[in-house]
CSV table of C-alpha atoms in Angstrom, one decimal:
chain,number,residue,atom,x,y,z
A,64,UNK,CA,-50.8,32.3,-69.5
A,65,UNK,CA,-49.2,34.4,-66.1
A,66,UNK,CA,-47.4,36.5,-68.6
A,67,UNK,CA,-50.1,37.6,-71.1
A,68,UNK,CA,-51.4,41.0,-71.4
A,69,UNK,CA,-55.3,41.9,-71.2
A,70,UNK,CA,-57.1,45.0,-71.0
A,71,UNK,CA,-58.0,45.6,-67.6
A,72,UNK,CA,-61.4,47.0,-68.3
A,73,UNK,CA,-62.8,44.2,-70.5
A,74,UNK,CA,-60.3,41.9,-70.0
A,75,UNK,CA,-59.5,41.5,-74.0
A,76,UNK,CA,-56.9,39.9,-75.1
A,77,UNK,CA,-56.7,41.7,-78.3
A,78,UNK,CA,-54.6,44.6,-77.9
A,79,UNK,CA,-52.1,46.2,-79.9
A,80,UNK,CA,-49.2,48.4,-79.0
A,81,UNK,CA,-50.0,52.5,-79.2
A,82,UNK,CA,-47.0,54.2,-77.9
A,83,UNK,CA,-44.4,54.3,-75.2
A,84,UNK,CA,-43.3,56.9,-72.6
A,85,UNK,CA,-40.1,57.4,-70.3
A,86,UNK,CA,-39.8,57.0,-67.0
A,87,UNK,CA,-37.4,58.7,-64.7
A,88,UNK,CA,-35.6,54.9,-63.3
A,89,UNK,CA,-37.1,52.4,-65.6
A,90,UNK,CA,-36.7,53.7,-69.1
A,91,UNK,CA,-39.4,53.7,-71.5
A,92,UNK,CA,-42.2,51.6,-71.0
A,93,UNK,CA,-45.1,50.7,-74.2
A,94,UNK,CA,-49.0,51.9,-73.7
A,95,UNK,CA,-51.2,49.4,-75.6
A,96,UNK,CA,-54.8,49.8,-76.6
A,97,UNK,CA,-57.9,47.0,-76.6
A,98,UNK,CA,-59.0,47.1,-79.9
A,99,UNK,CA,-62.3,45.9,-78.2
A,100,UNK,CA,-63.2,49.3,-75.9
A,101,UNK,CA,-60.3,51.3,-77.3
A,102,UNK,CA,-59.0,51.8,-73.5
A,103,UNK,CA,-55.0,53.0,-73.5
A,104,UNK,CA,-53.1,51.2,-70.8
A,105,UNK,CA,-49.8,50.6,-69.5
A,106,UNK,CA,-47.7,47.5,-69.3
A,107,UNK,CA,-47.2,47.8,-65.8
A,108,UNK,CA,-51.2,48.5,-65.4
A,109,UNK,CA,-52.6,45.8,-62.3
A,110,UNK,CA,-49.7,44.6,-61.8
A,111,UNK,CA,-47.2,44.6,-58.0
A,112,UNK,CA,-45.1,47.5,-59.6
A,113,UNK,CA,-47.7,49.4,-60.9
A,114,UNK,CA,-47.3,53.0,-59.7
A,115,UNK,CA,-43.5,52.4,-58.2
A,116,UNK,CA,-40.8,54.8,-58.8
A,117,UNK,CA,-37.9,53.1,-57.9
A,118,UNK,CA,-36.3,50.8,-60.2
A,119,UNK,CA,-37.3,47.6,-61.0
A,120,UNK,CA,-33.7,46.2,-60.3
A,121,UNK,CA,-33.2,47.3,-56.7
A,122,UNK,CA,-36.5,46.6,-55.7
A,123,UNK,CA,-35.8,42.9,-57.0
A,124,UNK,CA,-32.3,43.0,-55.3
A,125,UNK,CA,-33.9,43.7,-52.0
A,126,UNK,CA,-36.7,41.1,-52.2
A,127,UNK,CA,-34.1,38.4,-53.3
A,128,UNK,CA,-32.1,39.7,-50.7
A,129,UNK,CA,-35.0,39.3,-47.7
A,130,UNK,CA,-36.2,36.0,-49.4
A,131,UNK,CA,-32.6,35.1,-48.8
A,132,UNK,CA,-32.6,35.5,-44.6
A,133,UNK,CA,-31.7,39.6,-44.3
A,134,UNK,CA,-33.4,40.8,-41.9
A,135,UNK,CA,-36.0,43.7,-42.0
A,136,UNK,CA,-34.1,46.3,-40.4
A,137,UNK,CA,-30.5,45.3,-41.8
A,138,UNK,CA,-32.6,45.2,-45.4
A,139,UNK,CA,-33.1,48.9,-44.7
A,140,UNK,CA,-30.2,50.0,-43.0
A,141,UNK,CA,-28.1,47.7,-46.4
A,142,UNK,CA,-29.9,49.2,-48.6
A,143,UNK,CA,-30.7,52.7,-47.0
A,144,UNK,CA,-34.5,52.5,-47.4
A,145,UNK,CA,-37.2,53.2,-45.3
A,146,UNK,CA,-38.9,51.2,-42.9
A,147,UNK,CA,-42.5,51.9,-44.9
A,148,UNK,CA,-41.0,51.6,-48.4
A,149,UNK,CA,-40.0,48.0,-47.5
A,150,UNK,CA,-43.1,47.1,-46.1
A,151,UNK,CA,-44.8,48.3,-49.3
A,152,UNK,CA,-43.0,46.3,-51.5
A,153,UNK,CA,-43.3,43.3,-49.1
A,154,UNK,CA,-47.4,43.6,-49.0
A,155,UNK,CA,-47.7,44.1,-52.8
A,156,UNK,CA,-45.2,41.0,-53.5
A,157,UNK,CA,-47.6,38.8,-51.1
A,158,UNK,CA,-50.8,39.5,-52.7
A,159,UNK,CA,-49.5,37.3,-55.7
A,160,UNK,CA,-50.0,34.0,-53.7
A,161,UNK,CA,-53.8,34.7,-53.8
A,162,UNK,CA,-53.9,34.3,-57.8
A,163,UNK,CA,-51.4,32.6,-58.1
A,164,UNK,CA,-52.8,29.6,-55.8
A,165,UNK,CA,-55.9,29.9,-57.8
A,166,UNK,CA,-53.8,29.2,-60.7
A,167,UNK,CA,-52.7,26.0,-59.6
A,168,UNK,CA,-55.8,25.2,-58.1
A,169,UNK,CA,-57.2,25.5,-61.9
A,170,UNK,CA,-55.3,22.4,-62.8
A,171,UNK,CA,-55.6,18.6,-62.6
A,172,UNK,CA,-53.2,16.1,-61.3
A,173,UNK,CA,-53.2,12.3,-61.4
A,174,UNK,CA,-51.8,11.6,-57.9
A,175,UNK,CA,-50.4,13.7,-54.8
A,176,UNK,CA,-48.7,12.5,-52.1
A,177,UNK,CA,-48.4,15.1,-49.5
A,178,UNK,CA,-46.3,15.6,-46.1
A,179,UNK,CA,-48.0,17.6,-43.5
A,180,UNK,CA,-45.7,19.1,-40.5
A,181,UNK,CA,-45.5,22.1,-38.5
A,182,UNK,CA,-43.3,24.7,-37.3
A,183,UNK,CA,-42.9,27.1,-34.6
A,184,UNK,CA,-41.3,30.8,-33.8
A,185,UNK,CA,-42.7,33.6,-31.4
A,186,UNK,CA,-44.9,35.9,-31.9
A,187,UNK,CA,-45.0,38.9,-29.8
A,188,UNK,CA,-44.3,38.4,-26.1
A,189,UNK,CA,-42.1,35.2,-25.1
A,190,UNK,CA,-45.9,33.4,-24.4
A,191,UNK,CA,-45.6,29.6,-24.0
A,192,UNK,CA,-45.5,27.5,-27.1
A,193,UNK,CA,-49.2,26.9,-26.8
A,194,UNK,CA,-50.3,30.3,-26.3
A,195,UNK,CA,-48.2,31.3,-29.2
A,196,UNK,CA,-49.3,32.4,-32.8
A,197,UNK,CA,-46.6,31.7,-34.5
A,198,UNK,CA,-47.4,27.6,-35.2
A,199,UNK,CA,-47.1,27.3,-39.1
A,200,UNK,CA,-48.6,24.1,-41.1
A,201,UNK,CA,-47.1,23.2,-44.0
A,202,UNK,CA,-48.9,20.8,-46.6
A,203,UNK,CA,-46.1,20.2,-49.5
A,204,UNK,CA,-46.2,17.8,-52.2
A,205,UNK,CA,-43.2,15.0,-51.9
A,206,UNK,CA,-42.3,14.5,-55.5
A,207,UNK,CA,-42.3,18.3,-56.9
A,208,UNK,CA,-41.6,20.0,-53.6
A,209,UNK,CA,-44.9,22.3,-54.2
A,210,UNK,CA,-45.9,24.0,-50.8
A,211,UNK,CA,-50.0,23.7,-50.9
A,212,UNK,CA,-50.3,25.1,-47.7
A,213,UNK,CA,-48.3,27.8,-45.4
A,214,UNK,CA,-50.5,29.5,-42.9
A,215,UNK,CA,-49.4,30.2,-39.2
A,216,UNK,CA,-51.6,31.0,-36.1
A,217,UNK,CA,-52.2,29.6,-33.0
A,218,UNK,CA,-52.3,26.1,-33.0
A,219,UNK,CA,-55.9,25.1,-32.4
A,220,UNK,CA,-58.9,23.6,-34.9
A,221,UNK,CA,-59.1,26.7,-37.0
A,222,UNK,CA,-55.3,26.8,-37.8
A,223,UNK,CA,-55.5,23.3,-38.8
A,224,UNK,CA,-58.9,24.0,-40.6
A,225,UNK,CA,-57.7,26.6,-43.2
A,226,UNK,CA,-54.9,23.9,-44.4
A,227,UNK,CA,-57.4,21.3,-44.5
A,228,UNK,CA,-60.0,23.0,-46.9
A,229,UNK,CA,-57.2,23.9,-49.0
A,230,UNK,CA,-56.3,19.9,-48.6
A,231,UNK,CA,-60.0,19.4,-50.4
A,232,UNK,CA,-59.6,21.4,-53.0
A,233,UNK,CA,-56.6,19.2,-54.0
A,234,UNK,CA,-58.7,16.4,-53.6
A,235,UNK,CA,-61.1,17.2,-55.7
A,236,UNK,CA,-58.8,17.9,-58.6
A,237,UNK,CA,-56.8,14.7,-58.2
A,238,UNK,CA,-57.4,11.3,-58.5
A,239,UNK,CA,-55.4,10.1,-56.0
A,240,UNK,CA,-54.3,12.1,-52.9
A,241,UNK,CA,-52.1,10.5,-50.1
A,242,UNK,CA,-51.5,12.3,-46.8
A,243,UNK,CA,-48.6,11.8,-44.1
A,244,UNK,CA,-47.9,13.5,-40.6
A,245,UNK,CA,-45.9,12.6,-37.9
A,246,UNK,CA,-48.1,11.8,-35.0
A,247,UNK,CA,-50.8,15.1,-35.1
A,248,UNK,CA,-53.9,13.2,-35.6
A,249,UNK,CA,-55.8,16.6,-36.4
A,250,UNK,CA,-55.0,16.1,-39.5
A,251,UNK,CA,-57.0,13.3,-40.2
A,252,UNK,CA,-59.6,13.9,-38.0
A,253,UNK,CA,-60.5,17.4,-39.4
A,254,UNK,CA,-60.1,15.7,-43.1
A,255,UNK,CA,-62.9,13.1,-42.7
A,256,UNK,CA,-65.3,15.9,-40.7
A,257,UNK,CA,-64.8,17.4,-44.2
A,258,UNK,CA,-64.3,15.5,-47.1
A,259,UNK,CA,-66.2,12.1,-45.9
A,260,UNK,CA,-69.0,9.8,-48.1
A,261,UNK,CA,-71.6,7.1,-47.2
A,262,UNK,CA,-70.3,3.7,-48.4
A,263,UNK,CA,-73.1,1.6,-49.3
A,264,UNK,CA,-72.1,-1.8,-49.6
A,265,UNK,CA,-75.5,-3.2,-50.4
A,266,UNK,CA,-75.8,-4.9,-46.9
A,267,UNK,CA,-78.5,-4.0,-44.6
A,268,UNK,CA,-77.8,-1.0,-42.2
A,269,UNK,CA,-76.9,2.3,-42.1
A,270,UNK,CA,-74.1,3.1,-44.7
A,271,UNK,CA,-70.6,3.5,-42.7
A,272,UNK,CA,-68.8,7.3,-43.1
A,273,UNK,CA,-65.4,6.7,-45.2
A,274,UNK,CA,-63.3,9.0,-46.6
A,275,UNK,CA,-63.8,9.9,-50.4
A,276,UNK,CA,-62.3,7.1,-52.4
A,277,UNK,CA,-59.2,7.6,-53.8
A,278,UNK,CA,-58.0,10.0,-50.4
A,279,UNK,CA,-55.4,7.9,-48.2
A,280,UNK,CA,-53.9,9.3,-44.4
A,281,UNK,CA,-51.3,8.0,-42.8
A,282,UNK,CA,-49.7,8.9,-39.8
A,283,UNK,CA,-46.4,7.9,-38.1
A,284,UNK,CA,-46.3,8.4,-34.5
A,285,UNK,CA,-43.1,9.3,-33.1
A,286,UNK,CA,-41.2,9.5,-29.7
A,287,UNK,CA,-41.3,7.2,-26.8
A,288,UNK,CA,-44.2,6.1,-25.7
A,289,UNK,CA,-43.1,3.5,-22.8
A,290,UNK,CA,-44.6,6.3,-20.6
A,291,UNK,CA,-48.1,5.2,-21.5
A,292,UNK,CA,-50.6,3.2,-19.7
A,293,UNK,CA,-52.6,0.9,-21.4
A,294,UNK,CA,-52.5,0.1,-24.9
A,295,UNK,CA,-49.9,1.5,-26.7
A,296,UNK,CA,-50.2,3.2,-30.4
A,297,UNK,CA,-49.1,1.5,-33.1
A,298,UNK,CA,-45.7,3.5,-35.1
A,299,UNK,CA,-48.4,3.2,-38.5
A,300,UNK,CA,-51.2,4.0,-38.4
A,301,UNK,CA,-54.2,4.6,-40.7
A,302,UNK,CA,-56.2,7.1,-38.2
A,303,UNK,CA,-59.6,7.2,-40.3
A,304,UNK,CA,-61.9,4.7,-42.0
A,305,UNK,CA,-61.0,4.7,-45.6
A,306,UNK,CA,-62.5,4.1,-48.8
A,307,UNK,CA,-62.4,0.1,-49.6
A,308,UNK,CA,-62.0,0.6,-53.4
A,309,UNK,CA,-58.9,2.6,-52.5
A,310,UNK,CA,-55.5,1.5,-53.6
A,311,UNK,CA,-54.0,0.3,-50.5
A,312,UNK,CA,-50.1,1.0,-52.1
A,313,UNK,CA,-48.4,3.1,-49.1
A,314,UNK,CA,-45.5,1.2,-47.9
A,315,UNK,CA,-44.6,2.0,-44.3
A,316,UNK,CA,-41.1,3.4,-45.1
A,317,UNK,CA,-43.2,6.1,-47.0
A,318,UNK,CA,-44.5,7.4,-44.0
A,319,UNK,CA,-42.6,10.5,-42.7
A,320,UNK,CA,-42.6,13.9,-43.2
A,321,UNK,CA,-38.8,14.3,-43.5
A,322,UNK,CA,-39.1,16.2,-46.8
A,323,UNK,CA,-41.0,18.8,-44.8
A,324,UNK,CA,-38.7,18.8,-42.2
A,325,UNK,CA,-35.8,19.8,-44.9
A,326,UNK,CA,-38.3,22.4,-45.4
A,327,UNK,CA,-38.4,23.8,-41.9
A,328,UNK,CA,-34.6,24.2,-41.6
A,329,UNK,CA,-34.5,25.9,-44.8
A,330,UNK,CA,-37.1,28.4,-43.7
A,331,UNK,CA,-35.5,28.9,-40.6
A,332,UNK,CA,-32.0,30.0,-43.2
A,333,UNK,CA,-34.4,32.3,-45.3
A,334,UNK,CA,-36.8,33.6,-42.8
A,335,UNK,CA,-35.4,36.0,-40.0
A,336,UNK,CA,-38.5,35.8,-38.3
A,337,UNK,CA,-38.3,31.9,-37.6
A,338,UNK,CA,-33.9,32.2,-36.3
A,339,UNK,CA,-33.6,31.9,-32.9
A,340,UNK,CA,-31.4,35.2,-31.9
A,341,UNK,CA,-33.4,37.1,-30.0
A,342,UNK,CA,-36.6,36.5,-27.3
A,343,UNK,CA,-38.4,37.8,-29.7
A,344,UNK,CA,-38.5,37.0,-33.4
A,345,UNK,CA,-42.0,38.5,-35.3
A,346,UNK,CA,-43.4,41.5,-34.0
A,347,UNK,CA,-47.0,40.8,-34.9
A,348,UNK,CA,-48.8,37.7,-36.4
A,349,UNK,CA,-49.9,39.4,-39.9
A,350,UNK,CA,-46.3,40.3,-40.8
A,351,UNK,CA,-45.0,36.6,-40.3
A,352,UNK,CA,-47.8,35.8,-42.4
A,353,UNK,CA,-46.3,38.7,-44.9
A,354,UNK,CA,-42.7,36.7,-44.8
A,355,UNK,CA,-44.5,33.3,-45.4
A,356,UNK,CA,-46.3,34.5,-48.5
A,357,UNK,CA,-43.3,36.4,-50.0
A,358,UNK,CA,-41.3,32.8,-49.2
A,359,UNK,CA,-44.8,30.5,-50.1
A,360,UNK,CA,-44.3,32.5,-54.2
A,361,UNK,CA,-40.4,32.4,-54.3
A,362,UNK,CA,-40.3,28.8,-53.4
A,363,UNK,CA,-43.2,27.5,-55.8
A,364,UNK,CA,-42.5,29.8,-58.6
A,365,UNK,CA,-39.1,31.4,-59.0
A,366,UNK,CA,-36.2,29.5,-56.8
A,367,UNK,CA,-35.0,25.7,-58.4
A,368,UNK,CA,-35.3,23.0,-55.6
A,369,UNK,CA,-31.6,21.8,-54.3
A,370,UNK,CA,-33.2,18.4,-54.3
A,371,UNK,CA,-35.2,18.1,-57.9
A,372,UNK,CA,-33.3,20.8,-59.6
A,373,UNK,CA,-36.4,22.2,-60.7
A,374,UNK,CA,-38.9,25.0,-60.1
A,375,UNK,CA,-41.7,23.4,-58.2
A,376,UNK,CA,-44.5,24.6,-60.0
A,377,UNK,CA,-42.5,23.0,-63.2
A,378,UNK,CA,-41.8,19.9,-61.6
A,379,UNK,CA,-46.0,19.7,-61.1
A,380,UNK,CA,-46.8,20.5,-64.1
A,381,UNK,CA,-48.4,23.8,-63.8
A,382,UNK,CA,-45.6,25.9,-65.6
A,383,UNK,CA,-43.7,25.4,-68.8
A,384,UNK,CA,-40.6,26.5,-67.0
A,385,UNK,CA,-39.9,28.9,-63.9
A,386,UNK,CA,-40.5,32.7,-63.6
A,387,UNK,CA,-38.2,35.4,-63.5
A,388,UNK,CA,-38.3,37.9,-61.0
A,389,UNK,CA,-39.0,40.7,-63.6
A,390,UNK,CA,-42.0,38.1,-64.9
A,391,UNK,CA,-43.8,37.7,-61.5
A,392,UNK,CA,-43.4,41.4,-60.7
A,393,UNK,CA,-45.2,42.1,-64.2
A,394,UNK,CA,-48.1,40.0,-63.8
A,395,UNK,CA,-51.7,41.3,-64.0
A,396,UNK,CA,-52.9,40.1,-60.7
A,397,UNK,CA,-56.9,40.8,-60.9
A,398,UNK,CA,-56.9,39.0,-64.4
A,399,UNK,CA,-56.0,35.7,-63.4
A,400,UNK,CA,-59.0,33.8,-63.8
A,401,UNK,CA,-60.8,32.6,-60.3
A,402,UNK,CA,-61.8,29.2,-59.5
């Protein structure tokens, strides 16, 4: 479980409270001991607010309050902070997507059907679009609203890359895994480099590359393309050979990625960095990727969908029921178990 207490030495989970102590803004908080290698520890111990002095409650009031679309500096000017203090509490928040993607990553799922999409802000200097690294894939699962993926950069093969071997790790924990895009092919293309098989079919030649069975993409291309010469692109397309003994069970009306384009106007409300009010709107490409992962753990984890009126990690399966704010700022980070 997130929420369990270990040792962090031996990583027990016997342990028994031994006493408690006061804090100056928190009140008193337990010390428990591993009856294993007797080591006395705090309940705060490896977790994000492990050594914080301010309490708990304002520092949740001004994360729910960022996650909510307040800018950095009105957060600090609201809530008469400092610029650094912010920051620090921002950095330690976003290293919970590390475990806690590994946590979902430890669990199995029958089928995924996932929407792949992009989105773009600056970065910087007002650079052209394609010099710009603020392009953002997003990989989400339709049904539960899960976001697998949330990773911006430029937009070239290594962008596209990163989300793609977190795509195969899906894969291989599901037995069915359907992908969708509107019209960027990369997707596909970067897929079957990756996550490809022989198909021998007991006729003589050389076994043809397919994708792994069970692993369908589909792409819908969109906008006019009367301008073309030559053939034109069909509006469906599958862009990669496929596994025969793959369920062929995508309709074409399934094809879109408009769940994921719900997504990008709602992270365009909730993330400063991505309105358009100014010619600039993120300073430097490692603090978007700060605001993502603060968003990337409040969406999955802590905030109900509008749509499923769920938590997304409850809606697939991978919690009981959603977390608190107080319950993802008290987990032991370094003792959730790797992949």
């Amino acid at each position: 479980m997130l929420n369990s207490l270990h040792c962090p030495d031996c990583l027990s989970e016997h342990v028994e409270e031994y006493s408690h102590y006061e804090t100056k803004s928190n009140g008193s908080r337990k010390l428990y001991q591993c009856t294993a290698c007797q080591k006395i520890f705090s309940e705060t111990k490896s977790s994000v607010i492990e050594g914080l002095k301010k309490p708990i409650s304002f520092i949740i009031h001004v994360l729910k309050a960022r996650s909510e679309g307040l800018g950095f500096n009105a957060a600090c000017r609201t809530f008469d902070i400092s610029k650094n203090t912010l920051l620090n509490w921002e950095r330690r928040f976003a290293l919970l997507k590390g475990p806690l993607m590994m946590y979902a990553l430890l669990h199995t799922f029958l089928t995924q059907l996932i929407e792949g999409d992009e989105v773009y802000t600056k970065v910087g200097k007002n650079n052209p679009a394609e010099a710009s690294e603020g392009w953002t894939i997003i990989l989400m699962d339709r049904a539960s609203r899960f976001l697998w993926a949330l990773d911006c950069g430029t937009k070239d093969r290594d962008l596209f890359l990163s989300a793609i071997q977190r795509l195969k790790e899906i894969i291989l924990r599901t037995g069915d895994v359907t992908l969708v895009t509107d019209g960027e092919r990369r997707y596909s293309l970067l897929l079957f480099e990756i996550c490809q098989e022989l198909f021998r079919s007991g006729r003589r030649g050389r076994p043809r590359k397919v994708l792994r069975r069970g692993v369908k993409v589909r792409i819908k291309n969109k906008g006019s393309q009367s301008h073309r010469r030559g053939r034109k692109r069909a509006k469906y397309q599958t862009p990669c050979s496929e596994h025969p003994e793959t369920p062929q069970n995508v309709l074409n009306s399934e094809i879109h990625a408009n769940h994921v384009e719900a997504l990008n106007a709602s992270l365009r409300r909730r993330n400063s960095a991505y309105r358009r009010k100014t010619n600039t709107y993120a300073k430097k490409k490692s603090g978007l990727q700060r605001t993502l992962d603060v968003f990337w753990v409040v969406h999955n984890f802590i905030r109900k969908h509008f749509t499923t009126q769920q938590v997304p990690a409850v809606a697939l399966g991978i919690l009981k029921e959603g977390l608190s704010w107080g319950q993802i700022l008290g987990i032991q980070m370094r003792l959730i178990p790797s992949i």
